[in-house]
Short mmCIF file of C-alpha atoms in Angstrom, two decimals:
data_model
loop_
_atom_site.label_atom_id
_atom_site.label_comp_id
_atom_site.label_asym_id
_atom_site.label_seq_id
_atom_site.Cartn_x
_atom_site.Cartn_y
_atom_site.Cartn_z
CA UNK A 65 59.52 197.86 78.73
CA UNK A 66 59.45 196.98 82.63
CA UNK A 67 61.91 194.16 81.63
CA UNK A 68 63.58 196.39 79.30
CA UNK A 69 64.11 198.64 82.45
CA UNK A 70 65.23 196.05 84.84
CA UNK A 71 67.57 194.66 82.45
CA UNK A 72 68.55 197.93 81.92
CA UNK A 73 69.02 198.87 86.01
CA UNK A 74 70.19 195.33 86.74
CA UNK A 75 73.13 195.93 84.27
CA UNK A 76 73.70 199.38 85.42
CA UNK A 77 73.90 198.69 89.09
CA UNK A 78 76.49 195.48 88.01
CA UNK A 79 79.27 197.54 86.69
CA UNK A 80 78.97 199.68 89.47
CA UNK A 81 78.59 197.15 92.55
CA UNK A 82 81.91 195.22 90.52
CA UNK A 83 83.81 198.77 90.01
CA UNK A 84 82.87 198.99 94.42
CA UNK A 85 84.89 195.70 94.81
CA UNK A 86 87.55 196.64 92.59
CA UNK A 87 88.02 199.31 94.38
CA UNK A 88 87.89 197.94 97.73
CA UNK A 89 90.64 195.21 96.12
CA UNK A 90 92.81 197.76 95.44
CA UNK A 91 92.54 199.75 98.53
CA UNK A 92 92.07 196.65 100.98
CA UNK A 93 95.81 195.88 100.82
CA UNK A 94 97.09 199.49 101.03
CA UNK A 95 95.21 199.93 104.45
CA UNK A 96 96.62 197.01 105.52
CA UNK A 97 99.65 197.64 105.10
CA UNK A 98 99.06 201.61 106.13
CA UNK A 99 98.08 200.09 109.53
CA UNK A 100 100.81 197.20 110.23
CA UNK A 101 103.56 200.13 109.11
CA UNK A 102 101.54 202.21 112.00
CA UNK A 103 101.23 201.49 115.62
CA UNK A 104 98.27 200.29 117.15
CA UNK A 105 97.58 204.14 118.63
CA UNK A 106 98.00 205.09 115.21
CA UNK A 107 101.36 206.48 115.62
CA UNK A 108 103.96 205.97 112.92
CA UNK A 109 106.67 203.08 114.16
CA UNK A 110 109.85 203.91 115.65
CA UNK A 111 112.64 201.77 115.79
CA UNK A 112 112.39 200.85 119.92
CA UNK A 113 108.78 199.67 119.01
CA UNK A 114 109.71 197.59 116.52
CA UNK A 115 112.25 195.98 118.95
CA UNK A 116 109.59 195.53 121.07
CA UNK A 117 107.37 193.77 118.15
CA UNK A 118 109.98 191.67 117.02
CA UNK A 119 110.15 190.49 120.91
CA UNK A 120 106.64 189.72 121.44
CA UNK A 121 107.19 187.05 118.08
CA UNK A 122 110.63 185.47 119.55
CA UNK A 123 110.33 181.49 120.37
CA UNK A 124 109.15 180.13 123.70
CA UNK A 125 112.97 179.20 124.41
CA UNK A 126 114.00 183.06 123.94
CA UNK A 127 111.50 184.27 125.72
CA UNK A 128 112.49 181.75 129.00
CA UNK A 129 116.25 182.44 128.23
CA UNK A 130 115.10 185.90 129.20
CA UNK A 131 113.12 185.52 132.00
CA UNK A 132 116.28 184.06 133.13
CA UNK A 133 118.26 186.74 132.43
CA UNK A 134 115.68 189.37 134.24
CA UNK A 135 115.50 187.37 137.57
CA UNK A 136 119.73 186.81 137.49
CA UNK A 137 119.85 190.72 136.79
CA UNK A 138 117.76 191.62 139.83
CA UNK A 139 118.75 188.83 142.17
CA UNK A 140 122.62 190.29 141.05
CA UNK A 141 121.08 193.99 141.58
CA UNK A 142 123.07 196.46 143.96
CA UNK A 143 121.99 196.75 146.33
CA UNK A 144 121.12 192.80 146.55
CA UNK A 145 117.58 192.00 146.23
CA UNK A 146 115.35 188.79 146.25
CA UNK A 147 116.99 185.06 147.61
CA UNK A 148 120.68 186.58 147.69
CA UNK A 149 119.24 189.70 149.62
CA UNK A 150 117.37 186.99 151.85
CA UNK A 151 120.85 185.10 151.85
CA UNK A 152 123.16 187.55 153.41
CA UNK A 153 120.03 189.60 155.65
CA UNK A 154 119.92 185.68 157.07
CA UNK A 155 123.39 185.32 157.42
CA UNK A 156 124.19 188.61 158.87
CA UNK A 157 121.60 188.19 162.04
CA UNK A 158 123.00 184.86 162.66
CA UNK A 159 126.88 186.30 163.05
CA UNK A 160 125.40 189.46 164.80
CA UNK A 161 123.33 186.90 167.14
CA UNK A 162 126.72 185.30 167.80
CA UNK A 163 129.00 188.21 168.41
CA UNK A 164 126.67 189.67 170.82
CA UNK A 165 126.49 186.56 172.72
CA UNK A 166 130.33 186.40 172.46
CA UNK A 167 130.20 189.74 173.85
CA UNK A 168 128.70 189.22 177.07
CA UNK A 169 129.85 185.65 177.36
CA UNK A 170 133.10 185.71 176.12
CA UNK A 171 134.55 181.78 176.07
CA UNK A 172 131.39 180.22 176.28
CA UNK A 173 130.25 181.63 172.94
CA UNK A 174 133.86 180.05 171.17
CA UNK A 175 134.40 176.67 169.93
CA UNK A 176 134.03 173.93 172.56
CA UNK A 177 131.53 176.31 174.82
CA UNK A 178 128.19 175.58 175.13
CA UNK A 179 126.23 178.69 173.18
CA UNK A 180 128.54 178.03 170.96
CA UNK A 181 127.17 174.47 169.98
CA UNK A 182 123.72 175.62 170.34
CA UNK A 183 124.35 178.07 168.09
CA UNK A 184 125.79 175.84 165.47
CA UNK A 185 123.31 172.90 166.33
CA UNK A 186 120.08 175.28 166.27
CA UNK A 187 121.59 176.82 162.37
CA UNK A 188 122.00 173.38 161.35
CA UNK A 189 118.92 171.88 162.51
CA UNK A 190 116.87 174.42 160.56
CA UNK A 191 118.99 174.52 157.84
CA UNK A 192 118.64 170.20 157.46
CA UNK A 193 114.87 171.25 157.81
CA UNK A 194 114.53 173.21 155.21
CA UNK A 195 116.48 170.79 152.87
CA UNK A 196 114.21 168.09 153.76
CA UNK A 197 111.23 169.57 153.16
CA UNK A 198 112.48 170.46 149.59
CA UNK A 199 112.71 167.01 149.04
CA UNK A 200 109.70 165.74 146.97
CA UNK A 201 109.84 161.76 145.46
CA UNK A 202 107.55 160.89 143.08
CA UNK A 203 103.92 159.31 143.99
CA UNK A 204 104.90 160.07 148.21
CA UNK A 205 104.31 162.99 150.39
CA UNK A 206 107.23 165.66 151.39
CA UNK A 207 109.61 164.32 153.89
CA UNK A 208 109.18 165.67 157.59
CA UNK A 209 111.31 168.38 158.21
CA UNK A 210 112.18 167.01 161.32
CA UNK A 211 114.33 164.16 159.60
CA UNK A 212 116.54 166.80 158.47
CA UNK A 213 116.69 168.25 161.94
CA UNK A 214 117.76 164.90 163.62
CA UNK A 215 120.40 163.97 161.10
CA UNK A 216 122.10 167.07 161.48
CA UNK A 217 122.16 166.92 165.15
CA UNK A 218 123.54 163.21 164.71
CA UNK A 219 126.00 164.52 162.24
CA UNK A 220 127.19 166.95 164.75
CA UNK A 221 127.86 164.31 167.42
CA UNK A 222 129.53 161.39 165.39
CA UNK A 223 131.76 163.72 162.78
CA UNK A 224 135.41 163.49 164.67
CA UNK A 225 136.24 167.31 163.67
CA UNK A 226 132.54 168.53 164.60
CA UNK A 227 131.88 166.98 167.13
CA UNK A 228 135.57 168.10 169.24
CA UNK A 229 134.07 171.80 168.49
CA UNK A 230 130.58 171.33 169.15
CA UNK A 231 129.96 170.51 172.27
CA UNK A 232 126.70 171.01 174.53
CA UNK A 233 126.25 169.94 178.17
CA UNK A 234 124.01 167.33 179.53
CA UNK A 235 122.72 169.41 181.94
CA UNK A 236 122.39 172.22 179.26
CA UNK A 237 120.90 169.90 176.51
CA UNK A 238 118.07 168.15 179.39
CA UNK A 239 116.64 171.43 179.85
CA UNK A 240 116.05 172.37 176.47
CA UNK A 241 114.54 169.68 175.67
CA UNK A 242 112.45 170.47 178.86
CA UNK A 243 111.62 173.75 177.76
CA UNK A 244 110.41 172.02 174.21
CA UNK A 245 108.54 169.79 175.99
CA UNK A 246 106.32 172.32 177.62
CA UNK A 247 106.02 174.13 174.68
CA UNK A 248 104.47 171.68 172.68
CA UNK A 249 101.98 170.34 176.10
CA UNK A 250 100.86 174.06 176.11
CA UNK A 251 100.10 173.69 172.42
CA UNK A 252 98.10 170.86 172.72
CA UNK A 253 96.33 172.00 175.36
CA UNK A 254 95.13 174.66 173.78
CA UNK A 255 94.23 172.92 170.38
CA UNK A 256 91.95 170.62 172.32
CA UNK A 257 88.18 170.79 171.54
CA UNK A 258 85.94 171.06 174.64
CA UNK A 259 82.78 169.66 173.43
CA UNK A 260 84.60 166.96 171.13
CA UNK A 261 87.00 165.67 174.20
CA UNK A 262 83.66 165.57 176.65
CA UNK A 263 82.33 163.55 173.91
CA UNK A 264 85.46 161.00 173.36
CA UNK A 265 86.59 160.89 177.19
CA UNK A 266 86.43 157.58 177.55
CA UNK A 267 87.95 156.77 174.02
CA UNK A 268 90.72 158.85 174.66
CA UNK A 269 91.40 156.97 177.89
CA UNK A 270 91.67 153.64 176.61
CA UNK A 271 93.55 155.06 173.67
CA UNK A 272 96.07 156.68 175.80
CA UNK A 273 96.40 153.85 178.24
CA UNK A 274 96.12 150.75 175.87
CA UNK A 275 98.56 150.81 173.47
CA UNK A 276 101.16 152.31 176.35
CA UNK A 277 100.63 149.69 178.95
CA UNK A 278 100.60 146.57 175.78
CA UNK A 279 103.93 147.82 173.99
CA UNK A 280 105.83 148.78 177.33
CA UNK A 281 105.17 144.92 178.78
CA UNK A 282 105.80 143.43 175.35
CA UNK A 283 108.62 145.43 175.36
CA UNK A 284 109.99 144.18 178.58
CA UNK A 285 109.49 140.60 177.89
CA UNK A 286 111.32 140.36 174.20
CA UNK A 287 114.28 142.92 176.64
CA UNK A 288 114.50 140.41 179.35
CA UNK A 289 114.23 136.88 177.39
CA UNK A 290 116.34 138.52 174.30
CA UNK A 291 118.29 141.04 175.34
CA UNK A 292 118.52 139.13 179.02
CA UNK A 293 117.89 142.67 181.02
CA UNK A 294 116.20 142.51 184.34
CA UNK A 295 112.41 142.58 184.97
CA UNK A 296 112.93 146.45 185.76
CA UNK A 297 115.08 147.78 182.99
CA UNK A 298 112.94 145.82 180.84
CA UNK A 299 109.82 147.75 181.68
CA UNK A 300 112.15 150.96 181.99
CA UNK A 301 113.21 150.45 177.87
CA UNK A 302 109.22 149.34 177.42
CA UNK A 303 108.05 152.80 178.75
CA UNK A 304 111.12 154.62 176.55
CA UNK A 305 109.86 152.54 173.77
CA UNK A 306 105.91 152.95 174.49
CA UNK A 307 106.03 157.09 174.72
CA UNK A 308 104.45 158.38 172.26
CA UNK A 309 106.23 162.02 171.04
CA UNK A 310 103.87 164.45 171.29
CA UNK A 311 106.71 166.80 169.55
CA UNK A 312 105.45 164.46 166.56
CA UNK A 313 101.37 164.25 166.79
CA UNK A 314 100.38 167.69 167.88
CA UNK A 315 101.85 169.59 164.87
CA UNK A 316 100.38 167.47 162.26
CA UNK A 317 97.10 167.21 164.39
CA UNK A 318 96.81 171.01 164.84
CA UNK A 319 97.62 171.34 160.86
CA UNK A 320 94.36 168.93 159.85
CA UNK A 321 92.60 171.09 162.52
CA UNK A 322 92.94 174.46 160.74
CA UNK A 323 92.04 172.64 157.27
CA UNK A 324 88.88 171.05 158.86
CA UNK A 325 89.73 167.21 158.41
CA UNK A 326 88.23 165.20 161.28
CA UNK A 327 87.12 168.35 163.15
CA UNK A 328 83.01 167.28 163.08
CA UNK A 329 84.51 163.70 164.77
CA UNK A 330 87.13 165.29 166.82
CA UNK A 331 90.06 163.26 165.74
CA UNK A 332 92.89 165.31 166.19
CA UNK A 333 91.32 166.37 169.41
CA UNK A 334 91.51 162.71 170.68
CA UNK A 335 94.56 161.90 169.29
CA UNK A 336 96.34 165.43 170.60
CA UNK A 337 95.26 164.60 173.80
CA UNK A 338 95.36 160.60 174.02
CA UNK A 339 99.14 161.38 172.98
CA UNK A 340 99.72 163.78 175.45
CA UNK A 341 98.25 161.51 178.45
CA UNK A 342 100.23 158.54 176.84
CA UNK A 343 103.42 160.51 177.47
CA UNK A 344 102.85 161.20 180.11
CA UNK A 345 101.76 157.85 181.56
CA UNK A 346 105.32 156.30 179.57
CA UNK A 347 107.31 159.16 182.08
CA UNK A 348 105.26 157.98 185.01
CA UNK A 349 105.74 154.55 184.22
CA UNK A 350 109.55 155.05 183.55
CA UNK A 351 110.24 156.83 187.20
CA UNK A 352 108.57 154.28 188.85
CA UNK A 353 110.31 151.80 187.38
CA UNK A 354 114.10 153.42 187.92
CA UNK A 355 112.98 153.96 191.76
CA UNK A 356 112.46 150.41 192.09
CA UNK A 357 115.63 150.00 189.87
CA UNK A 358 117.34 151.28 192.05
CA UNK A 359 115.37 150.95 195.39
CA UNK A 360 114.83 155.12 195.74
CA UNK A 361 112.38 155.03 198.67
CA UNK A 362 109.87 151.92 199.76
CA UNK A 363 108.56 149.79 196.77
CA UNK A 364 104.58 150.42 197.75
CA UNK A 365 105.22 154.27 197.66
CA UNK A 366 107.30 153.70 194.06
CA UNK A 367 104.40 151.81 193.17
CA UNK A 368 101.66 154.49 193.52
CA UNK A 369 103.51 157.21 193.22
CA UNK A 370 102.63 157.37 189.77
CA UNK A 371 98.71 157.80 191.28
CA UNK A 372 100.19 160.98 193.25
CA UNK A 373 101.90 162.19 190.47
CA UNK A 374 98.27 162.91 188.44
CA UNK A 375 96.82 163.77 191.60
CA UNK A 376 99.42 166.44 191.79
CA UNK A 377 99.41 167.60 188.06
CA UNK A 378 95.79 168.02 187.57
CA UNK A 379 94.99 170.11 190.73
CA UNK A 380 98.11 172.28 190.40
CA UNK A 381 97.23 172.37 187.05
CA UNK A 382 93.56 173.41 187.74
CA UNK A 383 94.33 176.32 189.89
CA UNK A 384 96.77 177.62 187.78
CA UNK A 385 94.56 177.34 184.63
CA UNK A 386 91.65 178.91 186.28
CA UNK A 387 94.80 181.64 187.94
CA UNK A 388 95.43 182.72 183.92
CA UNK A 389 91.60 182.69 182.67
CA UNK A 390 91.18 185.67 185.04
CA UNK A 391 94.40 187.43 185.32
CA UNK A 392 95.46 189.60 183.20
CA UNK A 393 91.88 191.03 183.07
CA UNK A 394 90.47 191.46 179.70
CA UNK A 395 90.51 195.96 180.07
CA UNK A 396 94.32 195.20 180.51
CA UNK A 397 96.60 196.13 177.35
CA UNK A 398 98.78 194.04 175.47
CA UNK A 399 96.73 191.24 177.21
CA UNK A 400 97.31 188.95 174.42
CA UNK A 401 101.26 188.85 174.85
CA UNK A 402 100.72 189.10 178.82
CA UNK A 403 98.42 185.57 178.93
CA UNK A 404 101.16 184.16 176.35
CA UNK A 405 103.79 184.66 178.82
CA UNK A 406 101.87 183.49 181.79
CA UNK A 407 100.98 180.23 180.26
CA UNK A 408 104.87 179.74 179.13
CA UNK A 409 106.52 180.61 182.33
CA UNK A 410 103.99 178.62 184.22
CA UNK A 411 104.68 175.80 181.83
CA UNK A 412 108.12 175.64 182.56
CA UNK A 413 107.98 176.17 185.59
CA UNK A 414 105.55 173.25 186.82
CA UNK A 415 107.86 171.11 184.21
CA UNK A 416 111.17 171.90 186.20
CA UNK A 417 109.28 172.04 189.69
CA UNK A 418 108.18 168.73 189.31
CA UNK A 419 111.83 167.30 188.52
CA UNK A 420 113.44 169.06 191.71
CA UNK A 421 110.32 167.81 193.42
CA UNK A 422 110.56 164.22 192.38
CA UNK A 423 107.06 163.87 190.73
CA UNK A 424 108.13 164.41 186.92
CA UNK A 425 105.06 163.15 185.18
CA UNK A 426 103.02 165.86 187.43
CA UNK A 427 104.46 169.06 185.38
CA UNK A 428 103.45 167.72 181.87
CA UNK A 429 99.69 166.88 183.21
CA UNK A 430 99.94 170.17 184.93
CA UNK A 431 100.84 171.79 182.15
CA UNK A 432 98.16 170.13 179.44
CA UNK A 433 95.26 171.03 182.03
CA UNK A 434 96.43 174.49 182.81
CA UNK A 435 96.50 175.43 179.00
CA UNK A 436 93.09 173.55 178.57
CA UNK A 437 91.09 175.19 180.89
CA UNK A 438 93.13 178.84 179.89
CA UNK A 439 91.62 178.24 176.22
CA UNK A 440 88.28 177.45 177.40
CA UNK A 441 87.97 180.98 178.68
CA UNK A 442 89.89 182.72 175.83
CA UNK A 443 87.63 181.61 172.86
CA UNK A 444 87.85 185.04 171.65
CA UNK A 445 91.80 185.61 172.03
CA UNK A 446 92.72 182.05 172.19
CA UNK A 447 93.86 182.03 168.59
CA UNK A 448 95.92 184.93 168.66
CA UNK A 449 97.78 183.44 171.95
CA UNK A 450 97.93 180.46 169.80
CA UNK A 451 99.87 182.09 167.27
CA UNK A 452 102.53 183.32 169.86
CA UNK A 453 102.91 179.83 171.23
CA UNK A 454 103.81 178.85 167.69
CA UNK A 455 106.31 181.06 167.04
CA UNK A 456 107.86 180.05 170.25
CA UNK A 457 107.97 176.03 169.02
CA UNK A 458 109.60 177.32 165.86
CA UNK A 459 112.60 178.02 167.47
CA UNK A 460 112.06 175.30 170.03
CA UNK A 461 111.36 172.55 167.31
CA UNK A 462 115.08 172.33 165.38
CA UNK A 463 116.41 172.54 169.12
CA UNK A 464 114.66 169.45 170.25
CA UNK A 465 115.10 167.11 167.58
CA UNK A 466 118.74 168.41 167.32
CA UNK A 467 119.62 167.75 170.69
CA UNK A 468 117.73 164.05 169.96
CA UNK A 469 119.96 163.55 166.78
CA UNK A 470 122.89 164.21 168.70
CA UNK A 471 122.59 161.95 171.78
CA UNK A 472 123.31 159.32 169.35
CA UNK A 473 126.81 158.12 169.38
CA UNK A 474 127.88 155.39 167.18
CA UNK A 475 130.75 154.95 169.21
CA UNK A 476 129.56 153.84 171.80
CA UNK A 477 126.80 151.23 170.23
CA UNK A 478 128.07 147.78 170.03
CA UNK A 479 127.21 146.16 166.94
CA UNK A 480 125.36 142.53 169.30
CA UNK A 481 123.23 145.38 171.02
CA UNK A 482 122.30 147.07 168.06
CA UNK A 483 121.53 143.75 166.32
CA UNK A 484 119.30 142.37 169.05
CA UNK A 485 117.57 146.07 169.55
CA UNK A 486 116.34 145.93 165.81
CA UNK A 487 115.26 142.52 166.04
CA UNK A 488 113.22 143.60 169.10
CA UNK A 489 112.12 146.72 167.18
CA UNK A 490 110.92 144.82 164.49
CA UNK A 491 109.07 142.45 166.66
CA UNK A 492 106.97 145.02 167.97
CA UNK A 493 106.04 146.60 164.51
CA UNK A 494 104.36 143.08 163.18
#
């Protein structure tokens, strides 16, 4: 009977676990399609969100096509927004930065004045900058952006049409390059690393003398026996060839400072400073060798001049550095922008000084140890000051290189000179 029973309940409760299912069969796909025919709030669908339905299924090609179209809308937007609103805001403070020159200058600020080439030569520079640094060639790193800013200044000089329009003075393009100078000295003075250059003194000696001294006499031996220049302007192109830019070393070293590479070894503390010192043993080196050139003075005092010259630089350039550690005092306001200015005008001052004085390689020392011993006494401000300086070599930095591109002039190379100058070049790079 208990079997009976179960065979009784089993069979019962199969018809109705089976009528369940069926039930569930039939009613599954009415739900389903209940719910795709309603919105995912529950709403009933309208015909803007099936638009938006049937977008969220087009192809990956549609959906970039209008991506496209979105970012051409806005950038074409009134009023202009994004890279053509960036465009024209650009483009207007450059011709309002020229009118108001042209305003208070008048004909100096018009083709064939000088504002008006540095002007067009400081646009272009930056402009060949950014061009080159969009440049990217497979398995190499970006091009320097200061490629860009030379060939435009050498495309300014040697293009017949340009270069009748564009015209900067000697005198005028010398004291830019001046002012560049000290801005980049006062950056690397204040990159340098206390405790890592106390360390690597005597490293940084030898690696700012070394190289200097070996390529400026190798230099002046391959001048005189190929080139057949005298003793003197051989040593005078050695120490042109032997200066090392600091324009070129301090940037990148300051850049794999703030990322931490080589900071626990000081490296581009010894190699900011070793390429300061070695520029400005090569200017030194060059002075004394153009006095003797042209016999400026008795040869003995030509000779250690150069020792005066450092004399000079580093105890002008300790008082004045231990001058700005104290003054502005730290209750002062705005004493951030107040020490940036001091250090600058100081800086090009003690650069200019020391030309009208006759000791040129003084100002650059002067200038490195003033900003050196500022920074050791700023610790807490010193990157903030830092940041000021940069801005400053922003503008300074197409300028220089610029000016550097545009010195060249093909016409007045011979093609023997160049010939024997590459061979010489090429000697000293094996």
């Amino acid at each position: 009977m208990e079997d009976e029973d179960k065979t009784v309940g089993g069979q019962d409760s199969k018809p109705s676990t089976g009528t369940s299912h069926t039930a569930s069969e039939h009613q599954g796909p009415q739900e389903e399609r209940i719910m795709n025919l309603k919105g995912v709030d529950g709403n009933e669908p309208t015909e803007d969100s099936n638009l938006l339905n049937s977008g969220e299924k087009k192809s990956p090609e549609l959906a970039t096509e209008s991506g496209h179209l979105q970012s051409l809308r806005r950038m074409l937007a009134c009023p202009p927004h994004g890279s053509l609103g960036k465009v024209i805001t650009n483009g207007t403070m450059v011709v309002l930065l020229w009118a108001v020159v042209w305003s208070v200058t008048g004909p100096e600020c018009l083709p064939g004045g000088n504002l008006f080439g540095i002007l067009v030569l400081l646009c272009c520079a930056v402009a060949g900058g950014k061009v080159f640094g969009l440049i990217r060639l497979p398995t190499l790193p970006p091009l320097p952006p200061l490629l860009g800013m030379l060939l435009a200044g050498f495309l300014l000089r040697n293009v017949p049409v340009i270069s009748e329009n564009v015209r900067i003075q000697h005198k005028w393009s010398s004291s830019l390059r001046s002012i560049a100078l000290s801005v980049i000295l006062v950056r690397a003075g204040l990159g340098l690393d206390p405790k890592a250059l106390k360390k690597l003194k005597g490293v940084c000696v030898r690696l700012a003398m070394g190289p200097c001294i070996v390529e400026a006499c190798t230099s002046a031996l391959l001048a005189h026996f190929l080139m057949g220049l005298p003793w003197q302007w051989g040593f005078i192109l050695g120490f042109v060839i032997g200066a090392v830019s600091p324009a070129v070393v301090v940037p990148s070293m300051l850049l794999l400072q703030e990322g931490g590479y080589g900071v626990e070894k000081g490296v581009p503390t010894l190699l900011m400073a070793a390429g300061s010192f070695d520029d400005i043993l090569a200017i030194t080196g060059f002075n004394t060798c153009l006095g003797v050139a042209f016999s400026t003075g008795s040869t003995v005092f030509n000779i250690f001049r150069g020792i005066l010259e450092v004399v000079i630089g580093v105890a002008t350039g300790s008082f004045l550095g231990f001058f700005v550690q104290y003054f502005p005092s730290s209750d002062q306001d705005n004493l951030v922008w107040k020490r940036a200015f001091l250090v600058l005008g100081f800086a090009v001052l003690a650069v200019f000084s020391s030309v009208y004085f006759g000791f040129p390689g003084s100002g650059g020392l002067c200038t490195l140890v003033m900003a050196f011993l500022a920074g050791m006494r700023w610790s807490d401000k010193k990157s903030e000051v830092e940041k000021i300086i940069s801005v400053t070599w922003d503008i300074f930095q197409p300028l220089l290189f610029g000016l550097i591109g545009a010195e060249v002039s093909i016409a007045s190379l011979r093609p023997e000179t160049v010939g024997k100058t590459f061979s010489m070049v090429l000697v000293l790079n094996l």
